[in-house]
Amino acid sequence: MSEESSRLADIPGLLRIENAGKEELTAHCMELTQAVYPHHQVYGQYCTLHEYVDCPPEAAYDYLRQGHHLEEWTCSLRDFAPSGTPGLWVGNDRLEDDTRIYCEVVAHPDAMTVDYHCSWDQGEKLWMIYLMRVVPAQLVLDKPGSVITWTNCRHPYYDANPHPERAPRPDRPWVGDYWDLFYAGHTVEMNNLKAILEHRHRNGLPVSAAPSRAGAR
């Protein structure tokens, strides 16, 4: 037994070529591969999308990192303005009437990651986190452009509003009520993002647009 295998031998649940063999590994992977998957199994805890976009990755990243563009490609986020806390913006989520959404953008240019930290109704704890990454398509698909990935994790607050007293009205539906539609809704938004980036790039237009209001980011 190799030194590495010896270190891992006491860890339960590992399935590696050293302890299972090729045939057992292949059979196990076949068992995990199904023709049809229940919705909750695919989208129950995580919601991940990915899309190829015919736009240079640097331009795609620059567009995403500027939070005012959320008003262009998302279905319902509008009217962002400074909240009074540095880096924190507040706008309207028109998915529901009179619903405020708070957002902070966390971007890392070297990795081309852009994370939107958001929440409904309050800005003290930003728990709705949208994790996005731009990957140069030349690296992974051997062609120009970008691959954009987007993941949401099902935070416990999706299942129970932690601040019902801050809702604009008692009967206002909660964002978590829409979780089963996240993949479909985010697919619409990813298609919007792709359409905007590709249209501007292919027509020689600036990919990023100026904020629609003075003071917007």
PDB file of C-alpha atoms in Angstrom:
ATOM      1  CA  MET A   1       0.000   0.000   0.000  1.00  0.00           C
ATOM      2  CA  SER A   2       1.366   3.441  -0.927  1.00  0.00           C
ATOM      3  CA  GLU A   3       1.942   6.118   1.719  1.00  0.00           C
ATOM      4  CA  GLU A   4      -0.959   8.138   0.297  1.00  0.00           C
ATOM      5  CA  SER A   5      -3.340   5.151   0.384  1.00  0.00           C
ATOM      6  CA  SER A   6      -2.256   4.430   3.951  1.00  0.00           C
ATOM      7  CA  ARG A   7      -3.166   7.989   4.997  1.00  0.00           C
ATOM      8  CA  LEU A   8      -6.618   7.655   3.457  1.00  0.00           C
ATOM      9  CA  ALA A   9      -7.398   4.077   4.494  1.00  0.00           C
ATOM     10  CA  ASP A  10      -9.220   5.047   7.697  1.00  0.00           C
ATOM     11  CA  ILE A  11     -11.524   7.609   6.059  1.00  0.00           C
ATOM     12  CA  PRO A  12     -14.960   6.007   5.519  1.00  0.00           C
ATOM     13  CA  GLY A  13     -16.851   6.488   2.297  1.00  0.00           C
ATOM     14  CA  LEU A  14     -13.933   7.035  -0.086  1.00  0.00           C
ATOM     15  CA  LEU A  15     -14.222   5.353  -3.455  1.00  0.00           C
ATOM     16  CA  ARG A  16     -10.899   5.320  -5.284  1.00  0.00           C
ATOM     17  CA  ILE A  17      -9.236   3.094  -7.845  1.00  0.00           C
ATOM     18  CA  GLU A  18      -7.006   1.723  -5.074  1.00  0.00           C
ATOM     19  CA  ASN A  19      -9.849   0.285  -3.001  1.00  0.00           C
ATOM     20  CA  ALA A  20     -12.625  -0.265  -5.550  1.00  0.00           C
ATOM     21  CA  GLY A  21     -11.057  -1.141  -8.871  1.00  0.00           C
ATOM     22  CA  LYS A  22     -12.070   0.026 -12.316  1.00  0.00           C
ATOM     23  CA  GLU A  23     -15.079  -2.278 -12.701  1.00  0.00           C
ATOM     24  CA  GLU A  24     -16.640  -1.331  -9.353  1.00  0.00           C
ATOM     25  CA  LEU A  25     -16.092   2.364  -9.984  1.00  0.00           C
ATOM     26  CA  THR A  26     -17.672   2.139 -13.422  1.00  0.00           C
ATOM     27  CA  ALA A  27     -20.643   0.165 -12.107  1.00  0.00           C
ATOM     28  CA  HIS A  28     -21.179   2.669  -9.293  1.00  0.00           C
ATOM     29  CA  CYS A  29     -21.119   5.596 -11.734  1.00  0.00           C
ATOM     30  CA  MET A  30     -23.659   3.803 -13.925  1.00  0.00           C
ATOM     31  CA  GLU A  31     -25.945   3.425 -10.899  1.00  0.00           C
ATOM     32  CA  LEU A  32     -25.697   7.166 -10.305  1.00  0.00           C
ATOM     33  CA  THR A  33     -26.630   7.956 -13.912  1.00  0.00           C
ATOM     34  CA  GLN A  34     -30.385   8.105 -14.457  1.00  0.00           C
ATOM     35  CA  ALA A  35     -32.499   8.785 -17.518  1.00  0.00           C
ATOM     36  CA  VAL A  36     -34.843  11.047 -15.510  1.00  0.00           C
ATOM     37  CA  TYR A  37     -34.124  13.029 -12.356  1.00  0.00           C
ATOM     38  CA  PRO A  38     -36.712  14.422  -9.907  1.00  0.00           C
ATOM     39  CA  HIS A  39     -36.775  18.216  -9.764  1.00  0.00           C
ATOM     40  CA  HIS A  40     -35.821  18.319  -6.073  1.00  0.00           C
ATOM     41  CA  GLN A  41     -32.806  16.098  -6.707  1.00  0.00           C
ATOM     42  CA  VAL A  42     -31.416  18.404  -9.386  1.00  0.00           C
ATOM     43  CA  TYR A  43     -32.430  21.802  -8.003  1.00  0.00           C
ATOM     44  CA  GLY A  44     -33.292  21.164  -4.360  1.00  0.00           C
ATOM     45  CA  GLN A  45     -30.182  22.537  -2.663  1.00  0.00           C
ATOM     46  CA  TYR A  46     -28.237  24.248  -5.439  1.00  0.00           C
ATOM     47  CA  CYS A  47     -29.180  25.996  -8.648  1.00  0.00           C
ATOM     48  CA  THR A  48     -26.393  26.189 -11.243  1.00  0.00           C
ATOM     49  CA  LEU A  49     -26.452  27.489 -14.813  1.00  0.00           C
ATOM     50  CA  HIS A  50     -23.759  27.880 -17.425  1.00  0.00           C
ATOM     51  CA  GLU A  51     -23.758  29.500 -20.856  1.00  0.00           C
ATOM     52  CA  TYR A  52     -21.417  30.243 -23.727  1.00  0.00           C
ATOM     53  CA  VAL A  53     -21.386  33.930 -24.696  1.00  0.00           C
ATOM     54  CA  ASP A  54     -19.757  35.315 -27.831  1.00  0.00           C
ATOM     55  CA  CYS A  55     -18.132  38.224 -26.020  1.00  0.00           C
ATOM     56  CA  PRO A  56     -14.539  38.631 -24.785  1.00  0.00           C
ATOM     57  CA  PRO A  57     -14.202  37.471 -21.164  1.00  0.00           C
ATOM     58  CA  GLU A  58     -12.656  40.739 -20.014  1.00  0.00           C
ATOM     59  CA  ALA A  59     -15.636  42.682 -21.361  1.00  0.00           C
ATOM     60  CA  ALA A  60     -18.132  40.206 -19.890  1.00  0.00           C
ATOM     61  CA  TYR A  61     -16.466  40.424 -16.469  1.00  0.00           C
ATOM     62  CA  ASP A  62     -16.344  44.223 -16.600  1.00  0.00           C
ATOM     63  CA  TYR A  63     -20.060  44.288 -17.381  1.00  0.00           C
ATOM     64  CA  LEU A  64     -21.000  41.959 -14.525  1.00  0.00           C
ATOM     65  CA  ARG A  65     -18.868  43.704 -11.917  1.00  0.00           C
ATOM     66  CA  GLN A  66     -20.791  46.953 -12.421  1.00  0.00           C
ATOM     67  CA  GLY A  67     -23.906  46.362 -10.387  1.00  0.00           C
ATOM     68  CA  HIS A  68     -26.120  48.871 -12.177  1.00  0.00           C
ATOM     69  CA  HIS A  69     -26.230  46.442 -15.113  1.00  0.00           C
ATOM     70  CA  LEU A  70     -28.473  44.192 -12.999  1.00  0.00           C
ATOM     71  CA  GLU A  71     -31.236  46.569 -14.097  1.00  0.00           C
ATOM     72  CA  GLU A  72     -30.613  45.517 -17.715  1.00  0.00           C
ATOM     73  CA  TRP A  73     -30.343  41.737 -17.651  1.00  0.00           C
ATOM     74  CA  THR A  74     -32.361  40.617 -14.618  1.00  0.00           C
ATOM     75  CA  CYS A  75     -36.120  40.231 -14.913  1.00  0.00           C
ATOM     76  CA  SER A  76     -37.133  42.334 -11.943  1.00  0.00           C
ATOM     77  CA  LEU A  77     -34.301  44.217 -10.165  1.00  0.00           C
ATOM     78  CA  ARG A  78     -34.695  47.941 -10.765  1.00  0.00           C
ATOM     79  CA  ASP A  79     -34.095  51.454  -9.396  1.00  0.00           C
ATOM     80  CA  PHE A  80     -30.831  50.883  -7.477  1.00  0.00           C
ATOM     81  CA  ALA A  81     -29.466  53.803  -5.467  1.00  0.00           C
ATOM     82  CA  PRO A  82     -26.917  54.185  -2.637  1.00  0.00           C
ATOM     83  CA  SER A  83     -28.280  52.958   0.687  1.00  0.00           C
ATOM     84  CA  GLY A  84     -26.095  55.204   2.814  1.00  0.00           C
ATOM     85  CA  THR A  85     -23.723  52.341   3.720  1.00  0.00           C
ATOM     86  CA  PRO A  86     -20.570  52.298   1.565  1.00  0.00           C
ATOM     87  CA  GLY A  87     -20.772  49.588  -1.094  1.00  0.00           C
ATOM     88  CA  LEU A  88     -24.390  48.703  -0.282  1.00  0.00           C
ATOM     89  CA  TRP A  89     -27.132  49.559  -2.751  1.00  0.00           C
ATOM     90  CA  VAL A  90     -30.882  49.321  -2.450  1.00  0.00           C
ATOM     91  CA  GLY A  91     -33.441  48.925  -5.197  1.00  0.00           C
ATOM     92  CA  ASN A  92     -36.803  47.381  -5.957  1.00  0.00           C
ATOM     93  CA  ASP A  93     -37.473  43.737  -6.744  1.00  0.00           C
ATOM     94  CA  ARG A  94     -40.563  44.052  -8.897  1.00  0.00           C
ATOM     95  CA  LEU A  95     -41.223  40.356  -8.521  1.00  0.00           C
ATOM     96  CA  GLU A  96     -43.372  41.538  -5.604  1.00  0.00           C
ATOM     97  CA  ASP A  97     -44.930  44.959  -5.016  1.00  0.00           C
ATOM     98  CA  ASP A  98     -43.187  47.328  -2.579  1.00  0.00           C
ATOM     99  CA  THR A  99     -40.278  44.920  -2.042  1.00  0.00           C
ATOM    100  CA  ARG A 100     -36.845  46.405  -1.421  1.00  0.00           C
ATOM    101  CA  ILE A 101     -33.703  44.466  -2.267  1.00  0.00           C
ATOM    102  CA  TYR A 102     -30.245  45.274  -0.916  1.00  0.00           C
ATOM    103  CA  CYS A 103     -27.120  44.354  -2.859  1.00  0.00           C
ATOM    104  CA  GLU A 104     -23.350  44.477  -2.520  1.00  0.00           C
ATOM    105  CA  VAL A 105     -21.061  43.419  -5.384  1.00  0.00           C
ATOM    106  CA  VAL A 106     -17.919  41.430  -4.493  1.00  0.00           C
ATOM    107  CA  ALA A 107     -15.656  41.055  -7.530  1.00  0.00           C
ATOM    108  CA  HIS A 108     -12.187  39.563  -8.027  1.00  0.00           C
ATOM    109  CA  PRO A 109     -10.584  40.507 -11.367  1.00  0.00           C
ATOM    110  CA  ASP A 110      -7.809  37.894 -11.357  1.00  0.00           C
ATOM    111  CA  ALA A 111     -10.324  35.029 -11.125  1.00  0.00           C
ATOM    112  CA  MET A 112     -13.079  36.980 -12.919  1.00  0.00           C
ATOM    113  CA  THR A 113     -15.607  36.127 -10.225  1.00  0.00           C
ATOM    114  CA  VAL A 114     -18.544  38.404  -9.449  1.00  0.00           C
ATOM    115  CA  ASP A 115     -20.734  37.652  -6.432  1.00  0.00           C
ATOM    116  CA  TYR A 116     -23.925  39.564  -5.710  1.00  0.00           C
ATOM    117  CA  HIS A 117     -24.676  39.525  -1.969  1.00  0.00           C
ATOM    118  CA  CYS A 118     -28.358  40.393  -1.619  1.00  0.00           C
ATOM    119  CA  SER A 119     -31.384  40.246   0.650  1.00  0.00           C
ATOM    120  CA  TRP A 120     -34.984  41.323   0.675  1.00  0.00           C
ATOM    121  CA  ASP A 121     -36.290  43.905   3.181  1.00  0.00           C
ATOM    122  CA  GLN A 122     -33.044  44.553   5.123  1.00  0.00           C
ATOM    123  CA  GLY A 123     -29.355  45.168   4.461  1.00  0.00           C
ATOM    124  CA  GLU A 124     -27.724  44.004   7.673  1.00  0.00           C
ATOM    125  CA  LYS A 125     -27.351  40.341   6.641  1.00  0.00           C
ATOM    126  CA  LEU A 126     -26.937  39.705   2.933  1.00  0.00           C
ATOM    127  CA  TRP A 127     -27.753  36.033   2.649  1.00  0.00           C
ATOM    128  CA  MET A 128     -29.034  35.650  -0.945  1.00  0.00           C
ATOM    129  CA  ILE A 129     -25.706  35.183  -2.704  1.00  0.00           C
ATOM    130  CA  TYR A 130     -25.431  34.825  -6.471  1.00  0.00           C
ATOM    131  CA  LEU A 131     -22.034  33.362  -7.407  1.00  0.00           C
ATOM    132  CA  MET A 132     -20.877  34.079 -10.954  1.00  0.00           C
ATOM    133  CA  ARG A 133     -17.654  33.366 -12.815  1.00  0.00           C
ATOM    134  CA  VAL A 134     -16.424  34.272 -16.277  1.00  0.00           C
ATOM    135  CA  VAL A 135     -14.132  31.695 -17.891  1.00  0.00           C
ATOM    136  CA  PRO A 136     -12.231  32.398 -21.138  1.00  0.00           C
ATOM    137  CA  ALA A 137     -13.866  30.100 -23.697  1.00  0.00           C
ATOM    138  CA  GLN A 138     -10.519  29.736 -25.440  1.00  0.00           C
ATOM    139  CA  LEU A 139      -9.312  27.727 -22.448  1.00  0.00           C
ATOM    140  CA  VAL A 140     -12.265  25.369 -22.138  1.00  0.00           C
ATOM    141  CA  LEU A 141     -13.932  25.281 -25.564  1.00  0.00           C
ATOM    142  CA  ASP A 142     -11.024  26.255 -27.831  1.00  0.00           C
ATOM    143  CA  LYS A 143     -12.884  29.210 -29.309  1.00  0.00           C
ATOM    144  CA  PRO A 144     -13.171  32.952 -28.582  1.00  0.00           C
ATOM    145  CA  GLY A 145     -15.708  34.244 -26.109  1.00  0.00           C
ATOM    146  CA  SER A 146     -16.754  33.471 -22.558  1.00  0.00           C
ATOM    147  CA  VAL A 147     -18.309  30.713 -20.507  1.00  0.00           C
ATOM    148  CA  ILE A 148     -20.368  32.184 -17.663  1.00  0.00           C
ATOM    149  CA  THR A 149     -21.371  30.079 -14.676  1.00  0.00           C
ATOM    150  CA  TRP A 150     -23.921  31.056 -12.035  1.00  0.00           C
ATOM    151  CA  THR A 151     -24.694  29.198  -8.802  1.00  0.00           C
ATOM    152  CA  ASN A 152     -27.156  29.786  -5.985  1.00  0.00           C
ATOM    153  CA  CYS A 153     -27.129  27.815  -2.740  1.00  0.00           C
ATOM    154  CA  ARG A 154     -30.342  27.236  -0.803  1.00  0.00           C
ATOM    155  CA  HIS A 155     -29.694  29.218   2.350  1.00  0.00           C
ATOM    156  CA  PRO A 156     -32.050  28.240   5.218  1.00  0.00           C
ATOM    157  CA  TYR A 157     -33.652  31.685   5.063  1.00  0.00           C
ATOM    158  CA  TYR A 158     -35.205  30.773   1.716  1.00  0.00           C
ATOM    159  CA  ASP A 159     -37.467  28.410   3.658  1.00  0.00           C
ATOM    160  CA  ALA A 160     -38.351  30.855   6.440  1.00  0.00           C
ATOM    161  CA  ASN A 161     -38.291  34.648   6.375  1.00  0.00           C
ATOM    162  CA  PRO A 162     -36.007  35.688   9.271  1.00  0.00           C
ATOM    163  CA  HIS A 163     -37.612  39.162   9.473  1.00  0.00           C
ATOM    164  CA  PRO A 164     -41.332  38.872   8.687  1.00  0.00           C
ATOM    165  CA  GLU A 165     -41.926  42.111  10.561  1.00  0.00           C
ATOM    166  CA  ARG A 166     -39.987  43.990   7.843  1.00  0.00           C
ATOM    167  CA  ALA A 167     -42.185  42.794   4.995  1.00  0.00           C
ATOM    168  CA  PRO A 168     -44.224  45.606   3.408  1.00  0.00           C
ATOM    169  CA  ARG A 169     -47.431  43.699   4.162  1.00  0.00           C
ATOM    170  CA  PRO A 170     -48.273  40.439   5.971  1.00  0.00           C
ATOM    171  CA  ASP A 171     -49.494  38.661   2.830  1.00  0.00           C
ATOM    172  CA  ARG A 172     -46.453  39.471   0.681  1.00  0.00           C
ATOM    173  CA  PRO A 173     -45.036  36.168  -0.695  1.00  0.00           C
ATOM    174  CA  TRP A 174     -41.479  35.309   0.339  1.00  0.00           C
ATOM    175  CA  VAL A 175     -38.571  34.967  -2.088  1.00  0.00           C
ATOM    176  CA  GLY A 176     -38.123  31.332  -1.062  1.00  0.00           C
ATOM    177  CA  ASP A 177     -41.619  30.566  -2.351  1.00  0.00           C
ATOM    178  CA  TYR A 178     -40.102  30.884  -5.820  1.00  0.00           C
ATOM    179  CA  TRP A 179     -37.196  28.475  -5.294  1.00  0.00           C
ATOM    180  CA  ASP A 180     -38.687  25.778  -7.540  1.00  0.00           C
ATOM    181  CA  LEU A 181     -38.764  28.350 -10.344  1.00  0.00           C
ATOM    182  CA  PHE A 182     -35.203  29.594  -9.800  1.00  0.00           C
ATOM    183  CA  TYR A 183     -33.683  27.502 -12.582  1.00  0.00           C
ATOM    184  CA  ALA A 184     -36.312  28.604 -15.082  1.00  0.00           C
ATOM    185  CA  GLY A 185     -36.181  32.244 -14.011  1.00  0.00           C
ATOM    186  CA  HIS A 186     -32.404  32.360 -13.981  1.00  0.00           C
ATOM    187  CA  THR A 187     -32.358  30.731 -17.416  1.00  0.00           C
ATOM    188  CA  VAL A 188     -34.432  33.647 -18.722  1.00  0.00           C
ATOM    189  CA  GLU A 189     -31.991  36.072 -17.109  1.00  0.00           C
ATOM    190  CA  MET A 190     -28.916  34.249 -18.419  1.00  0.00           C
ATOM    191  CA  ASN A 191     -30.443  34.434 -21.892  1.00  0.00           C
ATOM    192  CA  ASN A 192     -30.956  38.172 -21.375  1.00  0.00           C
ATOM    193  CA  LEU A 193     -27.320  38.535 -20.322  1.00  0.00           C
ATOM    194  CA  LYS A 194     -26.129  36.587 -23.370  1.00  0.00           C
ATOM    195  CA  ALA A 195     -28.305  38.615 -25.733  1.00  0.00           C
ATOM    196  CA  ILE A 196     -27.070  41.970 -24.401  1.00  0.00           C
ATOM    197  CA  LEU A 197     -23.375  41.050 -24.379  1.00  0.00           C
ATOM    198  CA  GLU A 198     -23.427  39.429 -27.814  1.00  0.00           C
ATOM    199  CA  HIS A 199     -25.470  42.204 -29.434  1.00  0.00           C
ATOM    200  CA  ARG A 200     -23.155  44.946 -28.217  1.00  0.00           C
ATOM    201  CA  HIS A 201     -19.956  43.040 -28.958  1.00  0.00           C
ATOM    202  CA  ARG A 202     -20.987  41.939 -32.463  1.00  0.00           C
ATOM    203  CA  ASN A 203     -22.125  45.433 -33.401  1.00  0.00           C
ATOM    204  CA  GLY A 204     -19.004  47.175 -32.138  1.00  0.00           C
ATOM    205  CA  LEU A 205     -20.860  48.925 -29.319  1.00  0.00           C
ATOM    206  CA  PRO A 206     -19.506  49.517 -25.811  1.00  0.00           C
ATOM    207  CA  VAL A 207     -20.455  46.412 -23.829  1.00  0.00           C
ATOM    208  CA  SER A 208     -20.892  48.303 -20.577  1.00  0.00           C
ATOM    209  CA  ALA A 209     -23.460  51.086 -20.339  1.00  0.00           C
ATOM    210  CA  ALA A 210     -23.466  54.178 -18.175  1.00  0.00           C
ATOM    211  CA  PRO A 211     -25.765  54.201 -15.151  1.00  0.00           C
ATOM    212  CA  SER A 212     -29.233  55.486 -15.965  1.00  0.00           C
ATOM    213  CA  ARG A 213     -29.215  57.896 -13.012  1.00  0.00           C
ATOM    214  CA  ALA A 214     -26.606  60.096 -11.455  1.00  0.00           C
ATOM    215  CA  GLY A 215     -25.053  58.433  -8.433  1.00  0.00           C
ATOM    216  CA  ALA A 216     -25.852  54.894  -9.551  1.00  0.00           C
ATOM    217  CA  ARG A 217     -22.866  52.593  -9.618  1.00  0.00           C
TER     218      ARG A 217
END
